Coordinates of C-alpha atoms and ligand atoms in Angstrom, one line a residue:
X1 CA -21.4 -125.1 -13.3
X2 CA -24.9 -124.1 -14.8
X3 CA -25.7 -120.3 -14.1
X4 CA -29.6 -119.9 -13.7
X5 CA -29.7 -116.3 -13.1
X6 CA -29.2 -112.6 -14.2
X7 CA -26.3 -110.5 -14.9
X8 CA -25.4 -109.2 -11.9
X9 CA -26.6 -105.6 -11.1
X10 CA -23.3 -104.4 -10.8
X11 CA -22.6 -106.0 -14.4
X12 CA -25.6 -103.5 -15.4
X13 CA -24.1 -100.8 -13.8
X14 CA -20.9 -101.1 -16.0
X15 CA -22.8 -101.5 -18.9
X16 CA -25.4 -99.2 -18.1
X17 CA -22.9 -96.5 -17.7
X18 CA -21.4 -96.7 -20.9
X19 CA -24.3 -97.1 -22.3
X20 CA -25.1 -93.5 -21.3
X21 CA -22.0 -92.3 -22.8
X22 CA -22.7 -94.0 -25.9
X23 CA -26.1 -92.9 -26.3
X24 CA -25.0 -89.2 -25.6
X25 CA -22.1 -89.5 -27.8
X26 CA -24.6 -91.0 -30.7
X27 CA -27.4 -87.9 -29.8
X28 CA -24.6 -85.8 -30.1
X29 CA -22.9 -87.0 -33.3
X30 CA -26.1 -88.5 -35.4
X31 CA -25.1 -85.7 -38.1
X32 CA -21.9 -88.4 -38.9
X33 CA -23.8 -91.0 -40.0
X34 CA -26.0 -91.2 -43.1
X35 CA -29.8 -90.1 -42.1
X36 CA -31.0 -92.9 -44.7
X37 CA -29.7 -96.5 -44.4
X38 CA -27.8 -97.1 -46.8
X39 CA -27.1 -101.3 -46.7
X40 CA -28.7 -103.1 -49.2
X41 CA -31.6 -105.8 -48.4
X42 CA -30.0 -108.8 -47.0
X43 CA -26.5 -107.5 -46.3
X44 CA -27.3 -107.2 -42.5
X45 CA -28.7 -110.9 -42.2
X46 CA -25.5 -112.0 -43.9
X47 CA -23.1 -110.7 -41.2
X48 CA -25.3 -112.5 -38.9
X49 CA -25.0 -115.9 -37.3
X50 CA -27.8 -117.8 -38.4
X51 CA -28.5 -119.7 -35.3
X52 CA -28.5 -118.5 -32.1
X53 CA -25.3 -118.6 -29.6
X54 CA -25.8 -122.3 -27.9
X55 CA -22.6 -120.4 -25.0
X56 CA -23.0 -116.8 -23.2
X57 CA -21.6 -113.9 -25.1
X58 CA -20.3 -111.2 -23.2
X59 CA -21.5 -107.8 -22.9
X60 CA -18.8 -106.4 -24.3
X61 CA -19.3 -108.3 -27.1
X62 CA -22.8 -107.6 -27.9
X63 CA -22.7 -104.2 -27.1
X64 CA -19.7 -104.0 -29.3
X65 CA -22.2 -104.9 -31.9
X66 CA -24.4 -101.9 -31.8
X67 CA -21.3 -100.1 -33.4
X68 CA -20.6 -102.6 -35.8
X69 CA -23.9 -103.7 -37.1
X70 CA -26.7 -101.6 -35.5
X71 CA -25.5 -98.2 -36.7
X72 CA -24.7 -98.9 -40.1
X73 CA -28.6 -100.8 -40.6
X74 CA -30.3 -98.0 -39.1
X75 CA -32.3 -95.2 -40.8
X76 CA -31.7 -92.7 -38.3
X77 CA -34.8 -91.1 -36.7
X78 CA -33.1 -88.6 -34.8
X79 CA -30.7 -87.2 -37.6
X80 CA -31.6 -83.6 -37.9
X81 CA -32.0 -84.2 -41.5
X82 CA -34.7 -86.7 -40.9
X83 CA -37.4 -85.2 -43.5
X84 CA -39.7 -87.9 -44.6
X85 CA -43.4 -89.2 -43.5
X86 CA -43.8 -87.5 -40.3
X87 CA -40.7 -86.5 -38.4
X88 CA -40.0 -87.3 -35.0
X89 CA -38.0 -87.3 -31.8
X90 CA -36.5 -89.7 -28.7
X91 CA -36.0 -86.6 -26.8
X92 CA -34.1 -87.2 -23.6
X93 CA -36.6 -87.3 -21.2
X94 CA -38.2 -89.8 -23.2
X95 CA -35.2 -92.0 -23.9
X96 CA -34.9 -91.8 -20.1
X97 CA -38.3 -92.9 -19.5
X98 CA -37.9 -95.8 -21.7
X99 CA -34.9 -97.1 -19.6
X100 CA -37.1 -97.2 -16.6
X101 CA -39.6 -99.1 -18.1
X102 CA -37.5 -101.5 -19.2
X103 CA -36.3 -101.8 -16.0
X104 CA -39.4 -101.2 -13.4
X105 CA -41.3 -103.9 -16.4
X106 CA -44.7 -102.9 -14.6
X107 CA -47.7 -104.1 -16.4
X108 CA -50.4 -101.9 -16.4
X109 CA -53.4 -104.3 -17.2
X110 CA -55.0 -104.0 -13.9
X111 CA -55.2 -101.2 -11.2
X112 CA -53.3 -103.8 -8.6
X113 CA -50.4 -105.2 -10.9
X114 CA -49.1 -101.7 -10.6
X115 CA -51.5 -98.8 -9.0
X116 CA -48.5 -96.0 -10.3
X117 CA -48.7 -97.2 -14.1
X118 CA -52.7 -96.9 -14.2
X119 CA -52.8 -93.9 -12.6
X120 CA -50.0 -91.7 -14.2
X121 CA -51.6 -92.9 -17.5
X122 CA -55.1 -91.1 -16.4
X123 CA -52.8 -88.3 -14.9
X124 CA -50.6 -88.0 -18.0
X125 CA -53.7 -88.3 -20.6
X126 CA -55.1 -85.7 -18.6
X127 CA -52.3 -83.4 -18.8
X128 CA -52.5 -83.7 -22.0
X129 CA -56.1 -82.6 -22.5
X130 CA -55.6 -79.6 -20.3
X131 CA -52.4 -79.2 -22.6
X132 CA -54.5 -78.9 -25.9
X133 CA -57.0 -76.7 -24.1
X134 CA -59.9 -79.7 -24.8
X135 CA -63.0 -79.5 -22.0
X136 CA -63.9 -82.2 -19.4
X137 CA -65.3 -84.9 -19.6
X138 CA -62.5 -87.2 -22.0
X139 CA -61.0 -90.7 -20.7
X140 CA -57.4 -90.7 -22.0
X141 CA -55.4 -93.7 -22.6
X142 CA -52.4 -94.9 -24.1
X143 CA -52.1 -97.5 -26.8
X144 CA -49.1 -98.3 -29.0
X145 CA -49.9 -96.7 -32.6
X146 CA -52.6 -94.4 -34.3
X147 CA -53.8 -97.4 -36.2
X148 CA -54.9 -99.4 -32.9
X149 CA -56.1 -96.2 -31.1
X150 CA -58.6 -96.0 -34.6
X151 CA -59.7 -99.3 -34.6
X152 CA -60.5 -99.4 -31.1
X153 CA -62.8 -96.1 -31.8
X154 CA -64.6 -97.6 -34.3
X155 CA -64.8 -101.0 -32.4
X156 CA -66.4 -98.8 -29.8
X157 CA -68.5 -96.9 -32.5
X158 CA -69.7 -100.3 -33.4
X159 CA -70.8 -101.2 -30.4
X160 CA -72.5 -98.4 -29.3
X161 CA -76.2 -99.5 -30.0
X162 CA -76.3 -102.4 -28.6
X163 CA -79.4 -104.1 -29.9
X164 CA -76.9 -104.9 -32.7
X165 CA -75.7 -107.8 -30.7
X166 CA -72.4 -107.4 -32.7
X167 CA -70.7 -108.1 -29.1
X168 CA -71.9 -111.4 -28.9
X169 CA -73.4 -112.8 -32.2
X170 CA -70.4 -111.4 -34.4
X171 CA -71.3 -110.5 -37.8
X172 CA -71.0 -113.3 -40.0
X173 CA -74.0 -114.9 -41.9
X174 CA -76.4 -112.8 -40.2
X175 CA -79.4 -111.8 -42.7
X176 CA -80.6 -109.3 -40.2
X177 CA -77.8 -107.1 -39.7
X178 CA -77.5 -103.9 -42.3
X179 CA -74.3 -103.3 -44.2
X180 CA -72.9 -100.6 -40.9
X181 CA -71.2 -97.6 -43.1
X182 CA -68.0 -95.6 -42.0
X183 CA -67.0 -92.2 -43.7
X184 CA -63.3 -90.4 -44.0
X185 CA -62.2 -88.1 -46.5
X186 CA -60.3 -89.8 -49.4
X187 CA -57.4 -88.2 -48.0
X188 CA -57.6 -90.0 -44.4
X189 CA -55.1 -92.4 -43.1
X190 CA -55.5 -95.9 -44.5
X191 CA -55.7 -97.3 -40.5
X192 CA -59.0 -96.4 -41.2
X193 CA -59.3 -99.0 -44.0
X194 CA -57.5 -101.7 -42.0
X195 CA -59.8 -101.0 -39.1
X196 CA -62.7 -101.8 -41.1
X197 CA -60.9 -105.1 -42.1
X198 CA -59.9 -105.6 -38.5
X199 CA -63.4 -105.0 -37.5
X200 CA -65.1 -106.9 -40.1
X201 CA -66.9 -104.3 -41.6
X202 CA -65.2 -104.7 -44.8
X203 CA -63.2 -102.5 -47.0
X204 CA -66.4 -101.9 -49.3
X205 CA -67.9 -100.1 -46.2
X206 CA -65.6 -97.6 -46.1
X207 CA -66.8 -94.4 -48.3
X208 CA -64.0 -92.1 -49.1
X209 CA -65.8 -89.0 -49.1
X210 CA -64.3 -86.2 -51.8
X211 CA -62.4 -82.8 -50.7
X212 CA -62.7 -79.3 -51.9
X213 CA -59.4 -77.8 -53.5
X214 CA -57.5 -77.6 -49.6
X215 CA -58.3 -81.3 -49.6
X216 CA -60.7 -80.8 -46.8
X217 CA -63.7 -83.4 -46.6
X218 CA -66.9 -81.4 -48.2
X219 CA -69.6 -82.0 -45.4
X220 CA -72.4 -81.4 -48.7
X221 CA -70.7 -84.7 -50.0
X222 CA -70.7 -86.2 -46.9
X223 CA -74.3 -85.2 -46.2
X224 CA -75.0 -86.2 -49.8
X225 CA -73.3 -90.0 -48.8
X226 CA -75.3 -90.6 -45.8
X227 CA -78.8 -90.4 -47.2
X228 CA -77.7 -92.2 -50.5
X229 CA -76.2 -94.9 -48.0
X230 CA -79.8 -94.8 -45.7
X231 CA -81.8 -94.7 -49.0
X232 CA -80.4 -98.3 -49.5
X233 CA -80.7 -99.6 -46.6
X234 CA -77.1 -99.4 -45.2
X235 CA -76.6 -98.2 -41.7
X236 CA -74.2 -95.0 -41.3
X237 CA -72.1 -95.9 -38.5
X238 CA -69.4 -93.1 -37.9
X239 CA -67.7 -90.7 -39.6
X240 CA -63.6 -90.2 -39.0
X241 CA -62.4 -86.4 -39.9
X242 CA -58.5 -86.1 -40.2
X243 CA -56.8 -83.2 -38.5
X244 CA -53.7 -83.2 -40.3
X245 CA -53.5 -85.6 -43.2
X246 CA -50.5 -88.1 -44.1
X247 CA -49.8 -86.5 -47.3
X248 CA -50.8 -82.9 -46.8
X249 CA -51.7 -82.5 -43.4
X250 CA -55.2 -81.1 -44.1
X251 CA -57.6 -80.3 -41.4
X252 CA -61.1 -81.4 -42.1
X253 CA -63.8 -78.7 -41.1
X254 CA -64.4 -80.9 -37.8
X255 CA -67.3 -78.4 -36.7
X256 CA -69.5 -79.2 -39.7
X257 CA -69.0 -82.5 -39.7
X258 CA -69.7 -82.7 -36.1
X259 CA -72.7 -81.5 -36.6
X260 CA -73.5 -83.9 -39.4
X261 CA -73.1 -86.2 -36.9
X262 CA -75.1 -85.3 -33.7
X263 CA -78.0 -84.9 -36.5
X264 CA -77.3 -88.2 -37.7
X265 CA -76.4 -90.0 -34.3
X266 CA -73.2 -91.0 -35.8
X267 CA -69.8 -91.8 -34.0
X268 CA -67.1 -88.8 -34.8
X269 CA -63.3 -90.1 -34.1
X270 CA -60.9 -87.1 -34.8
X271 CA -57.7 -88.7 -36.1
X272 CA -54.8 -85.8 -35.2
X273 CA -52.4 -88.8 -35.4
X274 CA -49.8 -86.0 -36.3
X275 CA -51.2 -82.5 -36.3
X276 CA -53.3 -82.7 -32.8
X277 CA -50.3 -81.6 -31.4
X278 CA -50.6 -78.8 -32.5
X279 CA -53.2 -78.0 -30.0
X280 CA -50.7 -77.6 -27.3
X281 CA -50.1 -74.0 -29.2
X282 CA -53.3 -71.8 -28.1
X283 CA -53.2 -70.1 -31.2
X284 CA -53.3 -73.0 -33.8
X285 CA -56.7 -74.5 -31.7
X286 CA -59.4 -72.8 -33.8
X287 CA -58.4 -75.2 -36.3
X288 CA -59.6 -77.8 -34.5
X289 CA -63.5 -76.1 -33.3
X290 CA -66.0 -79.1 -33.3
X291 CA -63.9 -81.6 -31.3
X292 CA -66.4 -81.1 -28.4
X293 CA -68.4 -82.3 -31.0
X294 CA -66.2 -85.8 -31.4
X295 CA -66.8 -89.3 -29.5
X296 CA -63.0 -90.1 -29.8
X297 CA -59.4 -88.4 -31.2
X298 CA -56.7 -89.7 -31.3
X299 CA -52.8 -88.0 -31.0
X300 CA -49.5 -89.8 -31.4
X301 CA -47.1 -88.2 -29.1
X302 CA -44.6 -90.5 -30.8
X303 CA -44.9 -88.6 -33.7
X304 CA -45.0 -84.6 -32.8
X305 CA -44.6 -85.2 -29.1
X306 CA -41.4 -85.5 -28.6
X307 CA -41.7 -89.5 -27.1
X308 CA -40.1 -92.4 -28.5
X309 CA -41.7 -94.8 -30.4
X310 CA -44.0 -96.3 -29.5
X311 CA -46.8 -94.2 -27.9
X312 CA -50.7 -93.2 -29.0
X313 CA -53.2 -91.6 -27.1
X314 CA -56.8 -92.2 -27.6
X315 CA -59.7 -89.8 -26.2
X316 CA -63.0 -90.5 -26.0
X317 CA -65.9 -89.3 -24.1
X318 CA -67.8 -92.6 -24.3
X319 CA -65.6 -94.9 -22.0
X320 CA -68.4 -96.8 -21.2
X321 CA -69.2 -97.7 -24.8
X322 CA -65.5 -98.2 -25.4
X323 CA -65.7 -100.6 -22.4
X324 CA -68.4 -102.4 -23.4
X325 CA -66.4 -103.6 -26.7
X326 CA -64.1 -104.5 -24.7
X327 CA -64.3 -105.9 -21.2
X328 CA -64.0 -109.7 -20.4
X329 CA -63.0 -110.6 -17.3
X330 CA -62.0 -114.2 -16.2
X331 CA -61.8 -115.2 -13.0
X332 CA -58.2 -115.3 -12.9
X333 CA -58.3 -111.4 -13.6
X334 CA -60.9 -110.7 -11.2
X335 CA -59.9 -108.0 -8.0
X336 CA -61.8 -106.9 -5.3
X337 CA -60.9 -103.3 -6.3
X338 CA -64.2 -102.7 -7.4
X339 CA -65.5 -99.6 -9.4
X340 CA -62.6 -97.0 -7.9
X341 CA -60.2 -98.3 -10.4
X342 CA -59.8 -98.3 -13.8
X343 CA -58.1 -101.6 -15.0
X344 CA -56.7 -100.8 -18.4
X345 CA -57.7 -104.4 -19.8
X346 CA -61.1 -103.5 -20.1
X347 CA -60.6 -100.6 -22.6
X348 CA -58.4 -102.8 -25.4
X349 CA -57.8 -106.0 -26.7
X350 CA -55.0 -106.1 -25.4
X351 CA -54.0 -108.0 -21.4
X352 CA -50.5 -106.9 -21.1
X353 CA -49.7 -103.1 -21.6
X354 CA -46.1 -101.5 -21.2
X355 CA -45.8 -98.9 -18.8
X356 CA -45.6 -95.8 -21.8
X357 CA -47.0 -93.1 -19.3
X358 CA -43.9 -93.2 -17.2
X359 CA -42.0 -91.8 -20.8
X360 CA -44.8 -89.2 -21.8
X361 CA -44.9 -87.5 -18.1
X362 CA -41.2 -87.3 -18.0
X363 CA -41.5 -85.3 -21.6
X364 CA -44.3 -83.8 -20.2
X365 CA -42.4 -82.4 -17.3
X366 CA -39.2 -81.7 -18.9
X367 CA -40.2 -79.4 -21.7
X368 CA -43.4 -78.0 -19.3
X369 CA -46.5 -77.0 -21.5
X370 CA -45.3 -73.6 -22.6
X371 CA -41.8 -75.3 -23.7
X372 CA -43.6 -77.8 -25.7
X373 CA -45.8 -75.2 -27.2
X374 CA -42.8 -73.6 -28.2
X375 CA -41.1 -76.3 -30.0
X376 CA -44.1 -76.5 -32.6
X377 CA -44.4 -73.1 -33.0
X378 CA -41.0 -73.4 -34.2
X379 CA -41.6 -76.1 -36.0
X380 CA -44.1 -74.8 -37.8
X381 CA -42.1 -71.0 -38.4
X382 CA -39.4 -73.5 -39.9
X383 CA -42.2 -74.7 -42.4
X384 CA -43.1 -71.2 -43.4
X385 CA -39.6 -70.0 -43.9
X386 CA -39.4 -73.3 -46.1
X387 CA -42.2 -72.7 -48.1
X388 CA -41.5 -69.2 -48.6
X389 CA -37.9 -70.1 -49.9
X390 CA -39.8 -72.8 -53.0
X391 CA -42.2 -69.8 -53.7
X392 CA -39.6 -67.5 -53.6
X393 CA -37.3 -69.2 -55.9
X394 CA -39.5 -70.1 -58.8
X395 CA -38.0 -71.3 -61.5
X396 CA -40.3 -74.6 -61.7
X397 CA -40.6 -74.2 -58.0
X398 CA -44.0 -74.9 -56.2
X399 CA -45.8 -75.0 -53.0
X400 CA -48.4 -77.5 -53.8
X401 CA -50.3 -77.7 -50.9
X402 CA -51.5 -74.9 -48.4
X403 CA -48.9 -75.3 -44.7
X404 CA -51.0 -75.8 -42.2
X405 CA -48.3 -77.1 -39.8
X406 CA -45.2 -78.3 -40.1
X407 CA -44.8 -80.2 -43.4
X408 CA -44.8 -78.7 -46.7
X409 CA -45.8 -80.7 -50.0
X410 CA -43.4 -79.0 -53.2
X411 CA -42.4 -80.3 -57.0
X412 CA -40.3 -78.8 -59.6
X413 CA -41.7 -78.1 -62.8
X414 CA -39.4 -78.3 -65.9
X415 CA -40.1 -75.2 -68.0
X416 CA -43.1 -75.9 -69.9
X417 CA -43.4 -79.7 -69.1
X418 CA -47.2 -80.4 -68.7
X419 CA -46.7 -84.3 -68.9
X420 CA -47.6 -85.7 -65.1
X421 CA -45.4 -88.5 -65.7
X422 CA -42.5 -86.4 -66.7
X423 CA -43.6 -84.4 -64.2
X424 CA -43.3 -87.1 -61.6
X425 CA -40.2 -88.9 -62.5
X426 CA -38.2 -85.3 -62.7
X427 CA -39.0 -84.9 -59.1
X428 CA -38.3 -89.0 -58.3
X429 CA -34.9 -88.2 -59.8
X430 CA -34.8 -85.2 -57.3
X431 CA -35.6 -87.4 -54.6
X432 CA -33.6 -89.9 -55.0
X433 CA -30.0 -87.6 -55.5
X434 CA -30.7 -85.7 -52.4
X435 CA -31.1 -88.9 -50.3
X436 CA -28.2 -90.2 -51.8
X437 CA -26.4 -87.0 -50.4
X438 CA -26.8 -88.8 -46.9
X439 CA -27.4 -85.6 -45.3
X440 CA -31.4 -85.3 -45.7
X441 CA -33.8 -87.9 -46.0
X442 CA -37.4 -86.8 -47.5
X443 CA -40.3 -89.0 -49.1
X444 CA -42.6 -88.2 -51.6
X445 CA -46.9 -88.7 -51.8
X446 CA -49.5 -87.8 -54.8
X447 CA -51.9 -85.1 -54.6
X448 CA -54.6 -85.9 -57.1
X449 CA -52.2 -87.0 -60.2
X450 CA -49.7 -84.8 -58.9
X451 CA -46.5 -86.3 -57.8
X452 CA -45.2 -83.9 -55.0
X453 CA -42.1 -84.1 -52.7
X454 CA -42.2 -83.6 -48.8
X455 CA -40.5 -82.0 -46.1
X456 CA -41.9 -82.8 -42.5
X457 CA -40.1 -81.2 -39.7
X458 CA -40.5 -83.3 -36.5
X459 CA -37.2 -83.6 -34.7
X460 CA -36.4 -81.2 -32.0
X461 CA -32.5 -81.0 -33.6
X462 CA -33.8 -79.8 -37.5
X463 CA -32.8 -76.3 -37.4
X464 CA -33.1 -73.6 -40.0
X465 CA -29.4 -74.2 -40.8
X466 CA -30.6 -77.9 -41.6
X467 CA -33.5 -76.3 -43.9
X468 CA -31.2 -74.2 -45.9
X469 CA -28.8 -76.7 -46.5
X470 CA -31.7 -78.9 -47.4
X471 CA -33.2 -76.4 -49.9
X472 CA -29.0 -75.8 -51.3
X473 CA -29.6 -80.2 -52.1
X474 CA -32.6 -79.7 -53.9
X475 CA -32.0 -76.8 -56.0
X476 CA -28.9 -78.8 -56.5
X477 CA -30.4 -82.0 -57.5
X478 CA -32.2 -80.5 -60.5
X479 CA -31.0 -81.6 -64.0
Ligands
PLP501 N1 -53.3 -91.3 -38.9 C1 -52.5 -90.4 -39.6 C2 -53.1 -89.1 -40.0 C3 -51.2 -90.7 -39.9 O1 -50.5 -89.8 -40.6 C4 -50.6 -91.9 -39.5 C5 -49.2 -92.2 -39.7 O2 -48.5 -91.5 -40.3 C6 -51.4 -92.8 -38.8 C7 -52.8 -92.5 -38.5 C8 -50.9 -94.1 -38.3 O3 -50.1 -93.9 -37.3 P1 -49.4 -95.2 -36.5 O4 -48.1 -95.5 -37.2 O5 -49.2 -94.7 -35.1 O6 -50.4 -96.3 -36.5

């Protein structure tokens, strides 16, 4: 007989119970397996069927699989000694959250296709303002990455005068329409590139404005690029400071450029992908004077948050602008809700949206505000006792880039080798042993022609005793 329907729920409940246990024992044990994958390309498509099962398998099958090809493909996120790009968490709120979702599978592209998902997003994007001690007046909502939150910024920064027509006339072959300019330091994110590909505004029209020597964007040079843009004809459009940068996590003065902006009527979006975070510790916030100053930010809480991937938050104080870039409703989407709702659909491209806010608030309530204000300050006292340790030692040893939060940017320097390439393949070598080790994984980024390793701490189970083994590795790993 044909079966046309689910597993049974009590089928889920067996499953979902060892589940639990497996998921606890894998939290518990991560340190056993190797932090970076170490499979080589292909060999996980080879154990594979390479057609799809034409009978049921059984769950005990499958999830017998997760053990014997899962684990061993996996770089694993939540290893302690997770080092690289920016370190993160699945924290257990958060994991939790994510197993409701899956099950509840609410889609929150309208007020009515699930009132609770649309409105704990605007509860839990407003937590999080009050949580980084911003003012009033920001719409919050949740998108899937940094790079989407950006492009839907500048999407809304293009759209903001609309006499443009850009909405409805597009951009192509149009003789009328200047060349529309957007500015980041050249240390900014390169979503902000592929938003201005996205967008149509074209790579060309992205100027990478130059930083001082705490690879900061110089607002004289941005100053300086504005009227040499508007001296041509080109039309400035909006300027995107970086607070915390990939490679270095450099804060751009957000205050002056701000103001470089209000005088200029130019959009600001404030990427704090990664560092905005930071903001939930009252003390770190002066680094960030000027956002009142900003159109839009945008934080990742899957990145220093705590919250699984995937989950961005954008900010903007212009929801009506950002609406207007977006909003299209067809009469199949229509409701009589009317103006006391905000359906989500009309602030992105996209129609269906997962229900991420249900993770976030569970994080949010877990840790509580002071709790996650704790966590980076540790975080970020882990970075300082890091650093300190390099300088410390010497020998070769440098901190290469001021530690503004959590991630530190290091070399080692053979005694009196001045050759960057040298330079650069000495600390490749370094790189590459103590990721080999299988106990720490860290990547690597260029500072000018420097080549300069990096440790980012992220993951709520790094500890210092992680660190110090981390720094025994590298010392190690010189030859
Ligand atoms: N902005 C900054 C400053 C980043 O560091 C990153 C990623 O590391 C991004 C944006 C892109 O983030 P996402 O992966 O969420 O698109």
């Amino acid at each position: 007989m044909k079966t046309t329907s689910d597993l049974a729920p009590e089928e889920f409940a067996r499953h979902a119970h060892r589940l639990a246990d497996w998921i606890a024992a894998y939290l518990r044990d991560v340190e056993r397996y190797p932090v970076l994958a170490t499979t080589v390309p292909g060999a996980i498509r080879a154990q594979l069927p390479t057609a799809p099962p034409a009978a049921a398998e059984s769950l005990d099958d499958i999830l017998a699989d997760l053990d014997r090809v899962v684990l061993p493909g996996a770089t694993h996120w939540n290893h302690p000694g997770f080092l690289a790009y920016f370190a993160n968490t699945a924290s257990v709120p958060g994991i939790l959250g994510e197993l409701v979702t899956a099950a509840l599978n609410l889609n929150a592209m309208l007020w009515r296709t699930s009132p609770v998902a649309t409105e704990l997003e605007q509860v839990v994007t407003d937590w999080l303002r009050q949580l980084f001690g911003m003012g009033d007046g920001w719409f919050g909502m949740i998108t899937d990455t940094a790079s989407i939150s950006t492009m839907y910024a500048l999407a809304a920064a293009r759209e903001r005068d609309p006499a443009l027509g850009i909405r409805q006339r597009g951009m192509a072959g149009r003789a009328d329409l200047p060349r529309l300019r957007v500015y980041c330091s050249e240390h900014a994110h390169s979503s902000v590139d592929k938003a201005a590909m996205t967008l149509g505004l074209g790579l060309e029209n992205v100027v990478h404005i130059a930083c001082d020597g705490d690879f900061r964007m110089r607002p004289d040079m941005l100053t300086r690029a504005i009227l040499a843009d508007r001296a041509q004809g080109f039309r400035p459009m909006a300027v995107v400071a970086t607070a915390g940068t990939t490679s270095m996590t450099s804060v751009d003065p957000i205050a002056d450029i701000g103001a470089i902006c209000q005088r200029e009527s130019l959009w600001l979006h404030v990427d704090g992908a990664y560092g905005g975070s930071a903001m939930a510790v009252p003390e770190m916030r002066p680094m960030f004077a000027g956002l009142e100053l900003a159109d839009s930010l945008v934080v990742n809480p899957h990145k220093w948050l705590f919250t699984p991937m995937d989950c961005s938050v954008l900010f903007t104080r212009q929801p009506k602008v950002l609406r207007r870039a977006f909003s299209l409703v067809p009469e199949y989407l229509t409701t009589p809700d009317g103006d006391q709702v905000v359906n989500y659909m009309d602030y992105g491209l996209q129609l269906g949206r997962r229900f991420r806010a249900l993770k976030l608030w569970m994080v949010v309530r877990a840790f509580g505000t002071d709790g996650i204000a704790d966590r980076i300050r540790h975080h970020c006292q882990l970075a300082q006792h890091f650093a300190d340790w390099v300088r410390v030692e010497g020998k070769g040893w440098q901190v290469c880039a001021p530690v503004p939060f959590s991630t530190i940017c290091f070399r080692h320097v053979p005694e009196g080798e001045t050759d960057e390439r040298e330079i650069a393949e000495h600390n490749e070598g370094i790189m590459a042993r103590v990721n080999a080790s299988g106990e720490i994984f860290i990547s690597h980024t260029k500072l000018g022609d420097q080549y300069v390793l990096r440790v980012a701490i992220g993951n709520l189970r790094t500890t210092e005793a992680t660190l110090d083994r981390a720094w025994a590795l590298l010392r190690g790993a010189v030859r």
